[in-house]
PDB file of C-alpha atoms in Angstrom:
ATOM      1  CA  MET A   1     -63.963-242.305  49.844  1.00 82.00           C
ATOM      2  CA  THR A   2     -67.817-242.545  50.479  1.00 89.00           C
ATOM      3  CA  ASP A   3     -69.988-239.404  50.968  1.00 92.00           C
ATOM      4  CA  PHE A   4     -70.227-240.527  54.749  1.00 94.00           C
ATOM      5  CA  GLN A   5     -66.332-240.558  55.356  1.00 94.00           C
ATOM      6  CA  LYS A   6     -65.998-237.032  53.360  1.00 94.00           C
ATOM      7  CA  VAL A   7     -68.335-235.650  56.077  1.00 96.00           C
ATOM      8  CA  LEU A   8     -66.579-237.280  58.808  1.00 96.00           C
ATOM      9  CA  GLN A   9     -63.262-236.332  57.371  1.00 95.00           C
ATOM     10  CA  GLU A  10     -64.549-232.407  57.220  1.00 95.00           C
ATOM     11  CA  SER A  11     -65.997-232.790  60.801  1.00 96.00           C
ATOM     12  CA  LEU A  12     -62.634-234.232  62.084  1.00 97.00           C
ATOM     13  CA  ILE A  13     -60.529-231.135  60.895  1.00 96.00           C
ATOM     14  CA  TRP A  14     -63.179-228.734  62.171  1.00 96.00           C
ATOM     15  CA  THR A  15     -63.295-230.596  65.594  1.00 97.00           C
ATOM     16  CA  GLU A  16     -59.457-230.270  65.959  1.00 97.00           C
ATOM     17  CA  GLY A  17     -60.093-226.423  65.271  1.00 97.00           C
ATOM     18  CA  PHE A  18     -62.710-226.473  68.068  1.00 97.00           C
ATOM     19  CA  ALA A  19     -60.515-228.114  70.521  1.00 97.00           C
ATOM     20  CA  ALA A  20     -57.758-225.676  69.623  1.00 96.00           C
ATOM     21  CA  VAL A  21     -60.298-222.523  70.304  1.00 96.00           C
ATOM     22  CA  ILE A  22     -61.367-224.147  73.490  1.00 95.00           C
ATOM     23  CA  SER A  23     -57.819-224.496  74.768  1.00 94.00           C
ATOM     24  CA  LEU A  24     -57.203-221.062  73.879  1.00 93.00           C
ATOM     25  CA  LEU A  25     -60.060-219.831  75.819  1.00 92.00           C
ATOM     26  CA  TYR A  26     -58.843-221.373  78.858  1.00 88.00           C
ATOM     27  CA  PHE A  27     -55.078-220.586  78.309  1.00 86.00           C
ATOM     28  CA  THR A  28     -55.137-217.799  80.754  1.00 81.00           C
ATOM     29  CA  ARG A  29     -56.350-219.874  83.577  1.00 79.00           C
ATOM     30  CA  GLU A  30     -53.670-222.574  82.634  1.00 72.00           C
ATOM     31  CA  LYS A  31     -50.794-220.294  81.332  1.00 71.00           C
ATOM     32  CA  GLU A  32     -48.924-221.046  84.863  1.00 68.00           C
ATOM     33  CA  SER A  33     -49.322-224.840  84.472  1.00 81.00           C
ATOM     34  CA  THR A  34     -48.449-227.469  82.085  1.00 84.00           C
ATOM     35  CA  TRP A  35     -51.438-227.289  80.255  1.00 90.00           C
ATOM     36  CA  LYS A  36     -50.606-224.339  78.544  1.00 91.00           C
ATOM     37  CA  TYR A  37     -48.315-226.678  76.427  1.00 94.00           C
ATOM     38  CA  PHE A  38     -51.197-228.900  75.622  1.00 96.00           C
ATOM     39  CA  SER A  39     -53.260-225.835  74.442  1.00 95.00           C
ATOM     40  CA  LEU A  40     -50.241-224.852  72.180  1.00 95.00           C
ATOM     41  CA  TYR A  41     -50.069-228.542  70.786  1.00 97.00           C
ATOM     42  CA  LEU A  42     -53.562-228.427  69.839  1.00 97.00           C
ATOM     43  CA  VAL A  43     -53.254-225.229  68.175  1.00 97.00           C
ATOM     44  CA  LEU A  44     -50.221-226.713  66.310  1.00 97.00           C
ATOM     45  CA  MET A  45     -51.981-229.873  65.272  1.00 97.00           C
ATOM     46  CA  PHE A  46     -54.921-227.789  63.865  1.00 97.00           C
ATOM     47  CA  LEU A  47     -52.676-225.726  61.830  1.00 97.00           C
ATOM     48  CA  CYS A  48     -50.750-228.927  60.318  1.00 95.00           C
ATOM     49  CA  GLU A  49     -54.024-230.430  59.488  1.00 94.00           C
ATOM     50  CA  ALA A  50     -55.161-227.265  57.778  1.00 94.00           C
ATOM     51  CA  MET A  51     -51.802-227.227  56.080  1.00 94.00           C
ATOM     52  CA  GLY A  52     -52.210-230.769  54.864  1.00 91.00           C
ATOM     53  CA  LYS A  53     -55.865-229.899  53.647  1.00 89.00           C
ATOM     54  CA  TRP A  54     -55.453-226.621  52.207  1.00 91.00           C
ATOM     55  CA  GLY A  55     -51.577-226.070  51.910  1.00 87.00           C
ATOM     56  CA  HIS A  56     -51.406-227.082  48.173  1.00 80.00           C
ATOM     57  CA  LEU A  57     -53.319-224.106  47.215  1.00 79.00           C
ATOM     58  CA  LEU A  58     -50.709-221.766  48.568  1.00 81.00           C
ATOM     59  CA  LEU A  59     -47.411-223.632  48.058  1.00 84.00           C
ATOM     60  CA  SER A  60     -45.914-226.756  46.656  1.00 85.00           C
ATOM     61  CA  TYR A  61     -44.619-229.186  49.346  1.00 83.00           C
ATOM     62  CA  ASP A  62     -44.151-233.015  49.860  1.00 87.00           C
ATOM     63  CA  LYS A  63     -47.122-233.958  51.880  1.00 87.00           C
ATOM     64  CA  PRO A  64     -45.957-237.563  52.870  1.00 84.00           C
ATOM     65  CA  LYS A  65     -42.593-236.005  54.225  1.00 86.00           C
ATOM     66  CA  PHE A  66     -44.361-233.254  56.170  1.00 91.00           C
ATOM     67  CA  PHE A  67     -46.452-235.696  57.959  1.00 91.00           C
ATOM     68  CA  ASN A  68     -43.956-238.768  58.433  1.00 88.00           C
ATOM     69  CA  TYR A  69     -40.988-236.262  59.530  1.00 91.00           C
ATOM     70  CA  PHE A  70     -42.821-233.578  61.219  1.00 94.00           C
ATOM     71  CA  VAL A  71     -46.497-234.092  62.261  1.00 95.00           C
ATOM     72  CA  ILE A  72     -46.437-237.615  63.394  1.00 94.00           C
ATOM     73  CA  PRO A  73     -43.311-237.495  65.293  1.00 96.00           C
ATOM     74  CA  VAL A  74     -44.337-234.309  67.184  1.00 97.00           C
ATOM     75  CA  GLU A  75     -47.681-236.062  67.924  1.00 97.00           C
ATOM     76  CA  PHE A  76     -45.928-239.083  69.526  1.00 98.00           C
ATOM     77  CA  LEU A  77     -43.104-236.961  71.083  1.00 98.00           C
ATOM     78  CA  PHE A  78     -45.587-234.702  72.835  1.00 98.00           C
ATOM     79  CA  PHE A  79     -47.694-237.554  74.317  1.00 98.00           C
ATOM     80  CA  TYR A  80     -44.454-239.458  75.637  1.00 98.00           C
ATOM     81  CA  TRP A  81     -43.408-235.813  77.135  1.00 98.00           C
ATOM     82  CA  LEU A  82     -46.994-235.378  78.701  1.00 97.00           C
ATOM     83  CA  TYR A  83     -47.416-238.974  80.098  1.00 97.00           C
ATOM     84  CA  ALA A  84     -43.888-239.874  80.928  1.00 97.00           C
ATOM     85  CA  ALA A  85     -42.354-236.610  82.163  1.00 96.00           C
ATOM     86  CA  LYS A  86     -45.422-234.725  83.538  1.00 95.00           C
ATOM     87  CA  SER A  87     -47.948-237.267  84.599  1.00 94.00           C
ATOM     88  CA  PHE A  88     -45.402-239.822  85.952  1.00 96.00           C
ATOM     89  CA  GLY A  89     -42.654-237.223  86.769  1.00 95.00           C
ATOM     90  CA  LYS A  90     -40.027-239.636  84.918  1.00 97.00           C
ATOM     91  CA  PRO A  91     -38.206-237.164  82.672  1.00 96.00           C
ATOM     92  CA  ARG A  92     -35.549-239.849  82.152  1.00 97.00           C
ATOM     93  CA  LEU A  93     -38.317-242.290  80.747  1.00 98.00           C
ATOM     94  CA  PHE A  94     -39.318-239.762  78.415  1.00 98.00           C
ATOM     95  CA  TYR A  95     -35.891-239.349  76.887  1.00 98.00           C
ATOM     96  CA  MET A  96     -35.306-242.842  76.639  1.00 98.00           C
ATOM     97  CA  LEU A  97     -38.850-243.577  74.920  1.00 98.00           C
ATOM     98  CA  SER A  98     -38.318-240.674  72.547  1.00 98.00           C
ATOM     99  CA  PHE A  99     -34.696-241.971  71.635  1.00 97.00           C
ATOM    100  CA  LEU A 100     -36.204-245.405  70.978  1.00 96.00           C
ATOM    101  CA  TYR A 101     -39.083-243.948  68.745  1.00 96.00           C
ATOM    102  CA  LEU A 102     -36.648-241.858  66.807  1.00 95.00           C
ATOM    103  CA  LEU A 103     -34.371-244.873  66.250  1.00 93.00           C
ATOM    104  CA  SER A 104     -37.284-246.410  64.401  1.00 89.00           C
ATOM    105  CA  PHE A 105     -36.834-244.122  61.842  1.00 88.00           C
ATOM    106  CA  LEU A 106     -33.561-246.035  60.659  1.00 85.00           C
ATOM    107  CA  PRO A 107     -35.481-249.257  59.321  1.00 78.00           C
ATOM    108  CA  SER A 108     -38.064-247.213  57.696  1.00 69.00           C
ATOM    109  CA  GLU A 109     -35.432-245.335  55.750  1.00 70.00           C
ATOM    110  CA  PHE A 110     -33.674-248.473  54.507  1.00 70.00           C
ATOM    111  CA  PHE A 111     -36.271-250.813  54.131  1.00 68.00           C
ATOM    112  CA  PHE A 112     -39.765-249.133  53.626  1.00 60.00           C
ATOM    113  CA  THR A 113     -41.056-246.680  50.939  1.00 56.00           C
ATOM    114  CA  SER A 114     -41.155-243.126  51.966  1.00 50.00           C
ATOM    115  CA  LYS A 115     -43.788-242.160  49.626  1.00 52.00           C
ATOM    116  CA  LYS A 116     -46.658-243.211  51.905  1.00 54.00           C
ATOM    117  CA  ILE A 117     -48.588-240.591  54.156  1.00 49.00           C
ATOM    118  CA  ILE A 118     -47.953-242.589  57.215  1.00 54.00           C
ATOM    119  CA  PHE A 119     -44.928-244.994  57.773  1.00 55.00           C
ATOM    120  CA  SER A 120     -46.475-248.119  59.106  1.00 73.00           C
ATOM    121  CA  PHE A 121     -43.533-249.226  61.075  1.00 80.00           C
ATOM    122  CA  ASN A 122     -42.786-246.007  62.705  1.00 86.00           C
ATOM    123  CA  TYR A 123     -46.418-245.461  63.621  1.00 89.00           C
ATOM    124  CA  THR A 124     -46.607-249.046  64.757  1.00 90.00           C
ATOM    125  CA  PHE A 125     -43.610-248.751  67.209  1.00 93.00           C
ATOM    126  CA  GLY A 126     -44.780-245.416  68.223  1.00 94.00           C
ATOM    127  CA  CYS A 127     -48.199-246.473  68.884  1.00 95.00           C
ATOM    128  CA  LEU A 128     -46.827-249.628  71.110  1.00 95.00           C
ATOM    129  CA  ILE A 129     -44.879-247.280  73.107  1.00 97.00           C
ATOM    130  CA  LEU A 130     -47.865-244.822  73.581  1.00 97.00           C
ATOM    131  CA  MET A 131     -49.976-248.016  74.423  1.00 97.00           C
ATOM    132  CA  ILE A 132     -47.629-248.861  77.512  1.00 97.00           C
ATOM    133  CA  LEU A 133     -47.918-245.324  78.829  1.00 98.00           C
ATOM    134  CA  VAL A 134     -51.707-245.500  78.498  1.00 97.00           C
ATOM    135  CA  VAL A 135     -51.746-248.631  80.499  1.00 97.00           C
ATOM    136  CA  MET A 136     -49.681-247.137  83.182  1.00 97.00           C
ATOM    137  CA  GLU A 137     -51.827-244.145  83.266  1.00 96.00           C
ATOM    138  CA  TYR A 138     -55.025-246.184  83.768  1.00 96.00           C
ATOM    139  CA  TYR A 139     -52.983-248.123  86.638  1.00 95.00           C
ATOM    140  CA  LYS A 140     -52.030-244.700  88.169  1.00 94.00           C
ATOM    141  CA  GLN A 141     -55.696-243.305  88.161  1.00 93.00           C
ATOM    142  CA  ILE A 142     -57.218-246.471  89.491  1.00 92.00           C
ATOM    143  CA  ASN A 143     -54.765-246.832  92.546  1.00 91.00           C
ATOM    144  CA  SER A 144     -55.292-242.794  92.994  1.00 85.00           C
ATOM    145  CA  SER A 145     -56.916-241.663  96.040  1.00 80.00           C
ATOM    146  CA  GLU A 146     -58.760-239.180  93.639  1.00 74.00           C
ATOM    147  CA  ILE A 147     -60.306-242.035  91.728  1.00 79.00           C
ATOM    148  CA  LEU A 148     -63.937-240.955  92.939  1.00 78.00           C
ATOM    149  CA  ASN A 149     -63.008-237.478  91.262  1.00 80.00           C
ATOM    150  CA  PHE A 150     -62.078-238.796  87.810  1.00 82.00           C
ATOM    151  CA  SER A 151     -64.375-236.713  85.957  1.00 81.00           C
ATOM    152  CA  ARG A 152     -62.373-233.749  87.057  1.00 85.00           C
ATOM    153  CA  ASN A 153     -59.201-235.190  85.996  1.00 91.00           C
ATOM    154  CA  LYS A 154     -57.591-233.798  82.658  1.00 92.00           C
ATOM    155  CA  MET A 155     -55.586-237.042  82.273  1.00 94.00           C
ATOM    156  CA  PHE A 156     -58.704-239.057  82.314  1.00 94.00           C
ATOM    157  CA  TYR A 157     -60.302-237.491  79.391  1.00 96.00           C
ATOM    158  CA  ILE A 158     -56.890-237.320  77.422  1.00 96.00           C
ATOM    159  CA  ASN A 159     -56.093-241.068  78.245  1.00 97.00           C
ATOM    160  CA  LEU A 160     -59.371-242.179  77.086  1.00 97.00           C
ATOM    161  CA  GLY A 161     -58.989-240.295  73.880  1.00 97.00           C
ATOM    162  CA  VAL A 162     -55.698-241.443  73.123  1.00 98.00           C
ATOM    163  CA  THR A 163     -57.070-245.200  73.738  1.00 97.00           C
ATOM    164  CA  LEU A 164     -59.753-244.773  71.291  1.00 97.00           C
ATOM    165  CA  PHE A 165     -57.871-243.153  68.556  1.00 97.00           C
ATOM    166  CA  TYR A 166     -54.244-244.089  68.762  1.00 96.00           C
ATOM    167  CA  ILE A 167     -54.513-247.559  70.245  1.00 96.00           C
ATOM    168  CA  GLY A 168     -57.701-248.262  68.874  1.00 95.00           C
ATOM    169  CA  THR A 169     -56.476-247.723  65.069  1.00 92.00           C
ATOM    170  CA  LEU A 170     -53.185-249.359  65.573  1.00 91.00           C
ATOM    171  CA  PRO A 171     -54.171-252.667  63.555  1.00 89.00           C
ATOM    172  CA  PHE A 172     -55.597-250.164  60.810  1.00 89.00           C
ATOM    173  CA  TRP A 173     -52.243-248.523  60.187  1.00 85.00           C
ATOM    174  CA  THR A 174     -50.025-251.751  61.011  1.00 82.00           C
ATOM    175  CA  PHE A 175     -51.819-253.845  58.459  1.00 83.00           C
ATOM    176  CA  PHE A 176     -53.135-250.960  56.073  1.00 80.00           C
ATOM    177  CA  SER A 177     -51.825-252.513  53.050  1.00 76.00           C
ATOM    178  CA  LEU A 178     -53.568-255.894  53.891  1.00 81.00           C
ATOM    179  CA  LEU A 179     -56.821-254.220  54.810  1.00 83.00           C
ATOM    180  CA  SER A 180     -57.043-252.307  51.530  1.00 81.00           C
ATOM    181  CA  GLU A 181     -57.656-255.619  49.507  1.00 85.00           C
ATOM    182  CA  TYR A 182     -60.844-256.084  51.733  1.00 88.00           C
ATOM    183  CA  THR A 183     -62.945-253.041  50.888  1.00 90.00           C
ATOM    184  CA  GLU A 184     -65.814-253.522  53.281  1.00 91.00           C
ATOM    185  CA  LEU A 185     -63.454-254.048  56.345  1.00 92.00           C
ATOM    186  CA  TRP A 186     -61.278-251.350  55.161  1.00 92.00           C
ATOM    187  CA  ASN A 187     -64.197-248.865  55.165  1.00 94.00           C
ATOM    188  CA  LEU A 188     -65.492-249.916  58.565  1.00 94.00           C
ATOM    189  CA  TYR A 189     -61.982-249.310  60.176  1.00 94.00           C
ATOM    190  CA  PHE A 190     -61.589-246.016  58.176  1.00 95.00           C
ATOM    191  CA  ASN A 191     -64.971-244.753  59.536  1.00 96.00           C
ATOM    192  CA  TYR A 192     -63.797-245.813  63.053  1.00 97.00           C
ATOM    193  CA  PHE A 193     -60.511-243.887  62.462  1.00 96.00           C
ATOM    194  CA  LEU A 194     -62.389-240.634  61.748  1.00 97.00           C
ATOM    195  CA  ILE A 195     -65.130-241.088  64.260  1.00 98.00           C
ATOM    196  CA  THR A 196     -62.526-241.759  67.246  1.00 98.00           C
ATOM    197  CA  GLY A 197     -60.625-238.922  65.806  1.00 97.00           C
ATOM    198  CA  ILE A 198     -63.499-236.767  66.512  1.00 98.00           C
ATOM    199  CA  ILE A 199     -64.374-238.188  69.730  1.00 98.00           C
ATOM    200  CA  MET A 200     -60.713-237.681  70.977  1.00 98.00           C
ATOM    201  CA  TYR A 201     -60.664-233.933  70.174  1.00 98.00           C
ATOM    202  CA  LEU A 202     -64.145-233.499  71.818  1.00 97.00           C
ATOM    203  CA  LEU A 203     -62.535-235.400  75.083  1.00 97.00           C
ATOM    204  CA  PHE A 204     -59.792-233.075  74.683  1.00 97.00           C
ATOM    205  CA  SER A 205     -62.020-229.952  74.767  1.00 96.00           C
ATOM    206  CA  ILE A 206     -63.772-231.335  77.717  1.00 95.00           C
ATOM    207  CA  SER A 207     -60.667-231.706  79.762  1.00 94.00           C
ATOM    208  CA  PHE A 208     -60.218-227.986  79.580  1.00 92.00           C
ATOM    209  CA  ILE A 209     -63.805-227.498  80.454  1.00 91.00           C
ATOM    210  CA  TRP A 210     -64.464-230.065  83.198  1.00 86.00           C
ATOM    211  CA  GLY A 211     -60.829-230.763  84.188  1.00 77.00           C
ATOM    212  CA  LYS A 212     -59.908-229.057  87.698  1.00 64.00           C
ATOM    213  CA  GLN A 213     -57.582-226.194  87.343  1.00 49.00           C
ATOM    214  CA  SER A 214     -54.953-227.617  89.530  1.00 44.00           C
ATOM    215  CA  SER A 215     -54.486-230.853  87.368  1.00 44.00           C
ATOM    216  CA  SER A 216     -51.047-231.162  86.208  1.00 46.00           C
TER     217      SER A 216
END
């Protein structure tokens, strides 16, 4: 890892912490709405990333399993819920997509190694589902009567952040083993992964600061 990537990696975790703090500052305003769960999600994600970075200093645990079987599934399932159940008002869609995503663990268990920090197959499948929801959200926003007030829509910032990070880095994790053979390309994409992670959490912070109170 280059010095630049180390700086970005440190910045990413603290940006996650910043987003969690911002969300807590607005928690009282949002406690009667769906967005209180988004605040709790950001806090949980920061704690999980802190566990991944410093947890070995306190206890012995299996980091790949922690991320593959808890952190990453929580990320995908939460966003499926936020998009399908809350933004689109289709809870059945949330249950269906969640079931399909959880089914993707079966081939990972039987055909892929469990020693990786990220299961490429699960992550790819989860991202493809998320990409469909992202496109649906863009379609909803474009056809909304509130399109001119997009800057006050929390989901605008969240959707943009998810697009840049999860969808933008989909090829990186899908073809991770292949890209690792080309150092320059791998470093370029890893830089993108870290930078867009920082941007995404900044956008999440902005969604609380600029997003209108009644957004749900």
